[in-house]
Coordinates of C-alpha atoms and ligand atoms in Angstrom, one line a residue:
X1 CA -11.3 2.7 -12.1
X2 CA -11.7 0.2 -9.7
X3 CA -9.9 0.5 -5.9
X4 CA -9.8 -2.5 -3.5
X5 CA -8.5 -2.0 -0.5
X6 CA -7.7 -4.5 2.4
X7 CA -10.7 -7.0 0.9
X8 CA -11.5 -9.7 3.3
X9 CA -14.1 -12.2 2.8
X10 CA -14.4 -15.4 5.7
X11 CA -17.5 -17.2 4.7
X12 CA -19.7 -18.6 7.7
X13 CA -17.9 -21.9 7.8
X14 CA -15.0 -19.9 8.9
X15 CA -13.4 -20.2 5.1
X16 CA -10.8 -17.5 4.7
X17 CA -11.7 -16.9 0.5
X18 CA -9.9 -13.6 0.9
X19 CA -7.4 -12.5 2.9
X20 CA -6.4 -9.3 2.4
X21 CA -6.2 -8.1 -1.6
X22 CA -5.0 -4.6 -2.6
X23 CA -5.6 -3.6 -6.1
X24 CA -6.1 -0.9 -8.2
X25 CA -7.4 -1.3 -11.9
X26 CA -7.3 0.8 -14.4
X27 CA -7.3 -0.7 -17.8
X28 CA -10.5 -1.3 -20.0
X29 CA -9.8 -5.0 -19.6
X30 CA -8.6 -6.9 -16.1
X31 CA -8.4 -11.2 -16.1
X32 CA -8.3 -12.1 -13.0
X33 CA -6.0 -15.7 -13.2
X34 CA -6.3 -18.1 -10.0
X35 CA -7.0 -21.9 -9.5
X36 CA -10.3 -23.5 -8.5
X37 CA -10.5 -22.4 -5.0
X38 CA -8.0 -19.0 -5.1
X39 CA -10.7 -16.7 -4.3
X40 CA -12.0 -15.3 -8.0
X41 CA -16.1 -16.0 -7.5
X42 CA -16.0 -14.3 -4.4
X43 CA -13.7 -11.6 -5.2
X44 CA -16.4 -10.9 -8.4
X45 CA -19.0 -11.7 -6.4
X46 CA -17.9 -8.9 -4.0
X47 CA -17.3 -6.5 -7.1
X48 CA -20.5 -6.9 -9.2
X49 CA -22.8 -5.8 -5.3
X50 CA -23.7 -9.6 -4.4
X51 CA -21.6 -10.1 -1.9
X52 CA -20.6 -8.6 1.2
X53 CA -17.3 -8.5 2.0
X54 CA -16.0 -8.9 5.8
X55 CA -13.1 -6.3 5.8
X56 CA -11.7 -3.5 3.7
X57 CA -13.5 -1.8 0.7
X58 CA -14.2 -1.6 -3.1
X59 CA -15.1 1.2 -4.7
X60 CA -16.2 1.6 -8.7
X61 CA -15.4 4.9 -10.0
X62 CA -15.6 5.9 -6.9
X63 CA -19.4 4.6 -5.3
X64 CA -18.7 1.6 -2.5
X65 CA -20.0 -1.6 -3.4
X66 CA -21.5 -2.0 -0.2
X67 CA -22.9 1.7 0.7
X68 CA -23.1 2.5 -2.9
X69 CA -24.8 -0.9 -4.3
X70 CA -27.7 1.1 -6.2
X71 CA -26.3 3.3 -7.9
X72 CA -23.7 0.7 -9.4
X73 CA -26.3 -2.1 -10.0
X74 CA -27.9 -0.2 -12.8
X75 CA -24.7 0.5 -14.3
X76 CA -23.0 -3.1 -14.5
X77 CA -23.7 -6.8 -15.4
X78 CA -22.3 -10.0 -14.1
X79 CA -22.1 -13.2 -15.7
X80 CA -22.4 -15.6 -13.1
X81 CA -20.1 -18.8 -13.0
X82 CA -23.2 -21.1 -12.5
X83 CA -25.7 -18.9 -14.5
X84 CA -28.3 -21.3 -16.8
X85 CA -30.9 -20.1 -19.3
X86 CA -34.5 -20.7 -18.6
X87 CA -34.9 -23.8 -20.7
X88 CA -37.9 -23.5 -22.5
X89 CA -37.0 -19.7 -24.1
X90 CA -35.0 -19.1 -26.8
X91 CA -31.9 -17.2 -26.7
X92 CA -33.5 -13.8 -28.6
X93 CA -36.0 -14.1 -25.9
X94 CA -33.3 -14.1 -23.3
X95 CA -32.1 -10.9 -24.3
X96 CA -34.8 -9.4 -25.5
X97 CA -36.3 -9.8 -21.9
X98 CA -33.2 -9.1 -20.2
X99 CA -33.4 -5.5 -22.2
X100 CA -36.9 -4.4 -21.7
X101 CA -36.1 -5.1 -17.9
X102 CA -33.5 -2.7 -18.0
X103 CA -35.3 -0.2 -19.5
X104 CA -34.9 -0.3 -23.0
X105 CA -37.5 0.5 -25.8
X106 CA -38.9 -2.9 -27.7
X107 CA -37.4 -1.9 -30.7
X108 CA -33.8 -1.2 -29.6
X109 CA -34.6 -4.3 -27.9
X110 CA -34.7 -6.6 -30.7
X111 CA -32.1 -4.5 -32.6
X112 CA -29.6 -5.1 -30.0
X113 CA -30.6 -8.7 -29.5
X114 CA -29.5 -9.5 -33.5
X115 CA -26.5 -7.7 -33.0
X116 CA -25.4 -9.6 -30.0
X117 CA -26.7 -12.8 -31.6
X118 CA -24.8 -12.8 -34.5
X119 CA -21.6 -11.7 -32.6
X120 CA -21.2 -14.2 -30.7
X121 CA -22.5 -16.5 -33.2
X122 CA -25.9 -17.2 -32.0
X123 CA -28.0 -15.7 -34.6
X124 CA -28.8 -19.3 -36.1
X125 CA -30.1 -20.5 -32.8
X126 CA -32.0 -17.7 -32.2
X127 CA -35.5 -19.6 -32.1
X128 CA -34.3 -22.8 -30.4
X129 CA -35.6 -23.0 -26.7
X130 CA -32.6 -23.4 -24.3
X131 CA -33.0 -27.0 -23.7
X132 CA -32.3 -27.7 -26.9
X133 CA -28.4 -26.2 -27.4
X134 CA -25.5 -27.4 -25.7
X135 CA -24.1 -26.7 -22.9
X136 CA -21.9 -24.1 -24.8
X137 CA -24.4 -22.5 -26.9
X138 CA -26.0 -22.1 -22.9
X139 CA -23.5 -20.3 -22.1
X140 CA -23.0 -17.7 -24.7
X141 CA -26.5 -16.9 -24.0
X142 CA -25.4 -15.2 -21.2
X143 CA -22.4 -13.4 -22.3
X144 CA -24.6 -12.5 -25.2
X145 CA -27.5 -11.2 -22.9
X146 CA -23.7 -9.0 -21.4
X147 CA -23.0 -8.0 -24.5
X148 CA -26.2 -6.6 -25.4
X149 CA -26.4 -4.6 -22.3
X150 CA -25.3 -0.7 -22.7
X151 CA -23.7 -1.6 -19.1
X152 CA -20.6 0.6 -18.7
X153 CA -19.0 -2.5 -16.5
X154 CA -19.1 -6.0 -17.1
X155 CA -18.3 -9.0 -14.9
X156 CA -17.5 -12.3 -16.3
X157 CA -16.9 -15.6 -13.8
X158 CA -14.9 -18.2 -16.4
X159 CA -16.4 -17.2 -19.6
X160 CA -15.9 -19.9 -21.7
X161 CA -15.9 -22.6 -19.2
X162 CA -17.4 -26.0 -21.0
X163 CA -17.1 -24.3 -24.8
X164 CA -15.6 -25.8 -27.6
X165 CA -12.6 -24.2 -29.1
X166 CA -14.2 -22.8 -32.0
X167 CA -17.3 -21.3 -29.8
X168 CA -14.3 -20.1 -26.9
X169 CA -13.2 -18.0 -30.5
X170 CA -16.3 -16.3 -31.0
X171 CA -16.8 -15.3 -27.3
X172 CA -13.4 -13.9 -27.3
X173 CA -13.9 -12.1 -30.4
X174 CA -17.5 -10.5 -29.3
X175 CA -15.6 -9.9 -25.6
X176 CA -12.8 -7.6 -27.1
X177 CA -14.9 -5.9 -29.8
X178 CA -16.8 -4.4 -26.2
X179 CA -17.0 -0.9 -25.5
X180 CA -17.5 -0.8 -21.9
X181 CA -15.1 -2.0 -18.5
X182 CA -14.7 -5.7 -18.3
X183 CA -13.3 -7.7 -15.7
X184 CA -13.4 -11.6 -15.8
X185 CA -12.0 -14.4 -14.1
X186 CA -10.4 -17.5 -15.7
X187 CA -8.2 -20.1 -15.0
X188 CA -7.3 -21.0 -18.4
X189 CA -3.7 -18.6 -18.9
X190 CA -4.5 -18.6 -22.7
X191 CA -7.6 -16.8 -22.1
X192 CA -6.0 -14.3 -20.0
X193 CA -3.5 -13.5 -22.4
X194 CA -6.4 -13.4 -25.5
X195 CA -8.7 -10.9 -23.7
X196 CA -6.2 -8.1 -22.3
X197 CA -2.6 -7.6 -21.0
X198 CA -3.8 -6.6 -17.9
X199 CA -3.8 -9.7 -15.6
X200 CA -4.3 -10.1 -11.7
X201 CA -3.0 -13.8 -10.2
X202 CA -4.7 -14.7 -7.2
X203 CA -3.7 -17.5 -5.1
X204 CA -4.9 -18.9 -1.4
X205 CA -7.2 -15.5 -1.1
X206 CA -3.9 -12.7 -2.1
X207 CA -3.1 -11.3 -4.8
X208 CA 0.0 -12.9 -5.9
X209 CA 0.7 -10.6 -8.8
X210 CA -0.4 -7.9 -11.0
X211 CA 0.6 -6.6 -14.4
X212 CA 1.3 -7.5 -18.2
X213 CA 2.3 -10.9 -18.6
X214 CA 6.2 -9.8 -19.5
X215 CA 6.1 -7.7 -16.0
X216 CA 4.8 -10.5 -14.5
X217 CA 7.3 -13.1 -16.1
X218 CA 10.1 -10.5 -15.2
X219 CA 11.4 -12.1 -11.6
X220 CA 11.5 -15.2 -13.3
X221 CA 13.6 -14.1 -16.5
X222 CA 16.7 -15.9 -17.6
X223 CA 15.2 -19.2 -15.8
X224 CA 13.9 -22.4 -17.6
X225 CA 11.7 -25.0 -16.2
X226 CA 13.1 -28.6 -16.4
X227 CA 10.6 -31.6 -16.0
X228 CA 11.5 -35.5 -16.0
X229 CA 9.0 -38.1 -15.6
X230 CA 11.9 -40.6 -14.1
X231 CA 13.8 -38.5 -11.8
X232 CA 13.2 -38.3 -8.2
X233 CA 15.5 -35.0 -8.6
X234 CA 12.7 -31.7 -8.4
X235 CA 11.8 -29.1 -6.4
X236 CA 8.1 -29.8 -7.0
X237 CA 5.9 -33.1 -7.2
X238 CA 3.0 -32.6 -9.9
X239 CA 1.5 -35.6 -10.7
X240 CA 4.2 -37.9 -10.8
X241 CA 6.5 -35.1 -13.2
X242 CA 9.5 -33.8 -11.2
X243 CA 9.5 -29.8 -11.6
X244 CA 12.7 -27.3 -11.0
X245 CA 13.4 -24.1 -12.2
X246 CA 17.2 -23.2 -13.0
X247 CA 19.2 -20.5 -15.0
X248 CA 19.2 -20.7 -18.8
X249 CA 23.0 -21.2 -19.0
X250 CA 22.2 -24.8 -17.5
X251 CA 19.6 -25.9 -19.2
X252 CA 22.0 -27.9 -22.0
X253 CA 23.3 -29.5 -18.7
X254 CA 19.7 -31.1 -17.7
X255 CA 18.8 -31.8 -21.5
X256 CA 22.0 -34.3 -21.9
X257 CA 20.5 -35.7 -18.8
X258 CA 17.1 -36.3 -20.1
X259 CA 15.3 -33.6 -18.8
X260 CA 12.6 -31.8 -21.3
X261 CA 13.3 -27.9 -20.7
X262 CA 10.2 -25.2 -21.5
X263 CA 10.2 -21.7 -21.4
X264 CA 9.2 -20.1 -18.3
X265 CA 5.4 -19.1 -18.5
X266 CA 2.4 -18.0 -16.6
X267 CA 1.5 -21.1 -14.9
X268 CA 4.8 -21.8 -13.3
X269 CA 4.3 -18.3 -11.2
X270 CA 1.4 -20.7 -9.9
X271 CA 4.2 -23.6 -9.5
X272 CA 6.7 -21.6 -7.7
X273 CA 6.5 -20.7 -4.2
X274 CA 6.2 -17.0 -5.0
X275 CA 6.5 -14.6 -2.6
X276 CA 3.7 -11.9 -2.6
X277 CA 3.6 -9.5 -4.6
Ligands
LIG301 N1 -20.5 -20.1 0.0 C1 -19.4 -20.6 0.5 N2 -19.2 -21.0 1.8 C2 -18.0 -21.5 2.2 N3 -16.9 -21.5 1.5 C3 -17.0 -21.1 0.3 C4 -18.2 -20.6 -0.3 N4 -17.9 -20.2 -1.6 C5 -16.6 -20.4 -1.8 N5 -16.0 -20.9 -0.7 C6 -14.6 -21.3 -0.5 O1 -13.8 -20.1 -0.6 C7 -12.7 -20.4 -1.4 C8 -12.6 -19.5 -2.6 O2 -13.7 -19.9 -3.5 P1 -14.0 -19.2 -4.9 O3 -14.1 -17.8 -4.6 O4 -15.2 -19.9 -5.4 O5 -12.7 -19.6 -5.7 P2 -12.6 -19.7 -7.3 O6 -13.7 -19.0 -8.0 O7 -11.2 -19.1 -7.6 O8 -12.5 -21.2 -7.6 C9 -12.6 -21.9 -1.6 O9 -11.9 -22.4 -0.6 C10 -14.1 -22.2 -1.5 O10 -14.2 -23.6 -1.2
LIG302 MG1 -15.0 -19.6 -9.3

């Protein structure tokens, strides 16, 4: 379980990244959904012992992740959001590597390097150095090297950032068939929703909302959203598309007069001005 309390985080240009988040996870599985810039690095950062925070505390099955850093180091793995492979080794090397510095035998080693390969759909680039896959293949090296780990917690930064939609598949797949604790940040909604129904918004440094994506869709039930690209008539401005949100029972009302009405979904909790949670 993991308990945050009161977590602050001001970097030294006097950016606020956190202001104040109260959580309390439980489930195997916790996306954490935000925008570029809502606070999710640094809240992982904070989690996964390589960041300080500036107020309040974290705790991970109970050690601090300040006072408590060593003991939970051995025990987790992060995925950074700008992690890069060493160019000129090949992915098995990676995690072969990887292993053996975490204390594992050579043989298990290798074993678990082939499982984790072919998982996540590596195993045929096995012997290609870095620098010669893509940018997606890059990346799976990584969540591979996760997955391969017998870490009993796993941090994620925007898995699949930059992967195709077949490759985002496989790392989904190899993500969910995990044993241990996972918690990952995304700002893809679609992702959230694949990966587990346990899903933290974060927005401007707060937590704006916790729970499964029907609790968190409750406030906002019996509303639609109505968009018009020619109306003036919204209460938001998003790129040129005018944006209100308004009870069910009108929505025929705003068809007749042009407007293209959607079902109320995760993103527009980003969209309205939400109160906090
Ligand atoms: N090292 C840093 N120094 C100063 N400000 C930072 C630093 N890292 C992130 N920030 C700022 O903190 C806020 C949250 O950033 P971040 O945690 O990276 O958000 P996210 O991962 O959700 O995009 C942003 O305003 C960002 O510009
Ligand atoms: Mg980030």
């Amino acid at each position: 379980m993991i308990e945050i309390k009161g977590l602050k985080k001001k970097y030294g240009d006097g950016t606020y990244a956190l202001k104040g988040i109260d959580l309390t996870l439980k489930e195997k599985a916790t996306a954490v959904l935000g925008r570029n810039g809502a606070g999710k690095t640094t809240l992982l950062r904070i989690l996964s012992t390589q960041l300080l925070p500036t107020g309040g505390h974290a705790t991970i099955d109970g050690y601090d992740v300040v006072t408590d850093a060593d003991k939970l180091r051995k025990r987790m793995v992060s995925v950074p959001q700008e992690a890069g492979p060493l160019g000129y080794l090949t992915p098995e090397e990676h995690i072969k590597i990887y292993l053996t510095a975490r204390g594992m035998s050579f043989s298990n080693a290798r074993q678990e390097a082939a499982r984790a390969l072919k998982s996540i759909g590596l195993w045929e680039f096995r012997d290609k150095t870095a620098d010669e896959l893509s940018g997606g293949m890059k990346r799976k090296i990584f969540v591979a090297m996760a997955l391969a780990s017998d870490a009993d917690i796993i941090f994620l930064d925007e898995p699949t950032v930059g992967l195709d939609p077949i490759s985002r598949i496989e790392v989904w797949s190899a993500l969910r068939s995990l044993g241990s604790k996972m918690v990952l940040t995304t700002h893809y909604i679609e992702e959230a929703k694949e990966l587990t129904k346990d899903i933290v918004m974060i927005d401007g440094g707060r937590a704006k909302a916790h729970g499964t994506v029907e609790r968190l869709l409750r406030k906002s039930a019996g509303m639609v959203r109505v968009e018009s690209t020619t109306s003036e008539e919204g209460e938001y401005k998003i790129g040129g598309i005018a944006i209100s949100y308004v009870k069910a029972s009108e929505a025929g009302r705003y068809a007749e007069r042009g407007y293209i009405v959607k079902p109320v979904d995760l993103e527009d909790l980003f969209i309205m001005k939400g109160e906090d949670k």
